[in-house]
């Protein structure tokens, strides 16, 4: 097993190797199989990374490879979850047996993505806190923007005008609001959260219908939104591609 | 008055630049089998003897001199260094050139204050018995658990330990005094088990020229004087500051660590690059 690790690390010289994968598996199994012992679960922390390293046969001190500790772990989870979501959406687009409206598609995708968090729900507030710590903010925003961008793309948004930005920003807001709702949601199967998500999306679609036909009159708000988005992308270095 | 200061400064600048020139010229004339001892060129076999002599003489005043020279900042550097390592369960640390125990005691303190650090142990290895003696006396005085720490005389280029016997290797302000740095790195790689971490705290080169100019002034004009006043040793402290100038810069040293086989090699500058922490993993 450690040979796999060795090859991966030496050949690609990347941080997020097999070790990290096992680390977050470690996190998940502890959470789901023994929900009563969540206090003993070390959560998104240096200790979890150390435990994960030991699982793959490395000494615990290897945790030092992830300089930001828990922040790196959350980032890794977010990235892999986003990749899984892309696979899921691709399959949905290719499957022509069912036709979704863009709104339904977005709702479905956001729901699917948020469901990936459920195994870690007891520790998710910690993850949200870590994501908003200054050293981690850059990674967080970048993964979040990639996420909403992917969703909008697969939902069929090919717009090249101002609505491109508006949709993505609105979706970030909806996603984050639902996520926050979800960590406090005690309802069965998180039904309340999905209802909340549905309401927010409906509102957004209504708002868009009101705003868009007259958007030439709203030059000011258009410009503000546009520049906000561009600035955000510049700060994140995403325009260098 | 200001004129006087001006002349004083420019005189010193000349002195410093002369020293640097001397350093460069020795570099060019250094022959095979020769190495540097400060700015002097000496036969390789003589260097370790000379270094040994330096530390034997300064051992008793070593800690007080560190405080005086760095104005106490070395304590913060070492704290940051230990924080970078952040030992967890079953950390087997080898602290090379750790004579007076500064790093080892910080390790033990960290372990004591941390909830997840069972089964940790530190081995202090130093080529110089005089330095180790100081460390052992301090250990006694500060009541550290003797089961968690052991002392061993040994050469960084030929460590008296088996392969894969540690999972962390630290060397703080030591590697600069080793005759063959590459051999010391190879040895570090050998004694570490896969996944083990190499961590080195060492003087380095400053990020800006102005800071470097001030730093040179301080090192060459103030430190030997301090050494003379506090420890009664001018020459030895002259050697210390000279050896800092001869040590490879951050990027070169990083490449050397990579050559020894370490992966994920990174470095972090502290205090504008007066010292830097290099980190690497054996994978």
Short mmCIF file of C-alpha atoms in Angstrom, two decimals, chain A residues 6 9-10 13-15 46-47 50 54 57-66, chain B residues 85-91 110 116 167-168 193-197 263-264 281 283:
data_model
loop_
_atom_site.label_atom_id
_atom_site.label_comp_id
_atom_site.label_asym_id
_atom_site.label_seq_id
_atom_site.Cartn_x
_atom_site.Cartn_y
_atom_site.Cartn_z
CA UNK A 6 5.48 6.24 -2.82
CA UNK A 9 4.18 11.05 -4.54
CA UNK A 10 7.46 10.65 -6.31
CA UNK A 13 5.11 15.33 -6.50
CA UNK A 14 1.70 16.43 -5.36
CA UNK A 15 0.34 16.77 -1.89
CA UNK A 46 -3.80 17.64 12.38
CA UNK A 47 -4.62 14.61 14.57
CA UNK A 50 -1.65 11.92 11.63
CA UNK A 54 -0.55 5.77 10.29
CA UNK A 57 1.84 2.76 7.20
CA UNK A 58 3.55 6.09 7.66
CA UNK A 59 4.59 7.57 11.00
CA UNK A 60 2.20 10.18 12.38
CA UNK A 61 4.79 12.93 11.94
CA UNK A 62 4.12 12.81 8.18
CA UNK A 63 1.16 15.11 8.91
CA UNK A 64 3.65 17.97 8.48
CA UNK A 65 3.27 17.57 4.72
CA UNK A 66 -0.06 19.35 5.05
CA UNK B 85 7.46 19.91 13.59
CA UNK B 86 4.35 19.59 15.83
CA UNK B 87 5.10 16.13 17.18
CA UNK B 88 2.19 13.69 17.48
CA UNK B 89 1.85 10.13 18.78
CA UNK B 90 4.95 7.93 18.64
CA UNK B 91 7.34 10.57 17.39
CA UNK B 110 5.47 20.33 23.50
CA UNK B 116 -2.09 13.33 21.45
CA UNK B 167 10.74 9.29 12.24
CA UNK B 168 11.93 12.84 12.78
CA UNK B 193 12.02 5.62 8.30
CA UNK B 194 9.79 6.18 5.25
CA UNK B 195 7.43 9.08 5.94
CA UNK B 196 9.93 10.58 8.37
CA UNK B 197 10.59 14.27 8.41
CA UNK B 263 10.76 14.93 -1.18
CA UNK B 264 8.34 17.79 -0.57
CA UNK B 281 10.22 14.05 3.83
CA UNK B 283 8.89 8.89 1.11
#
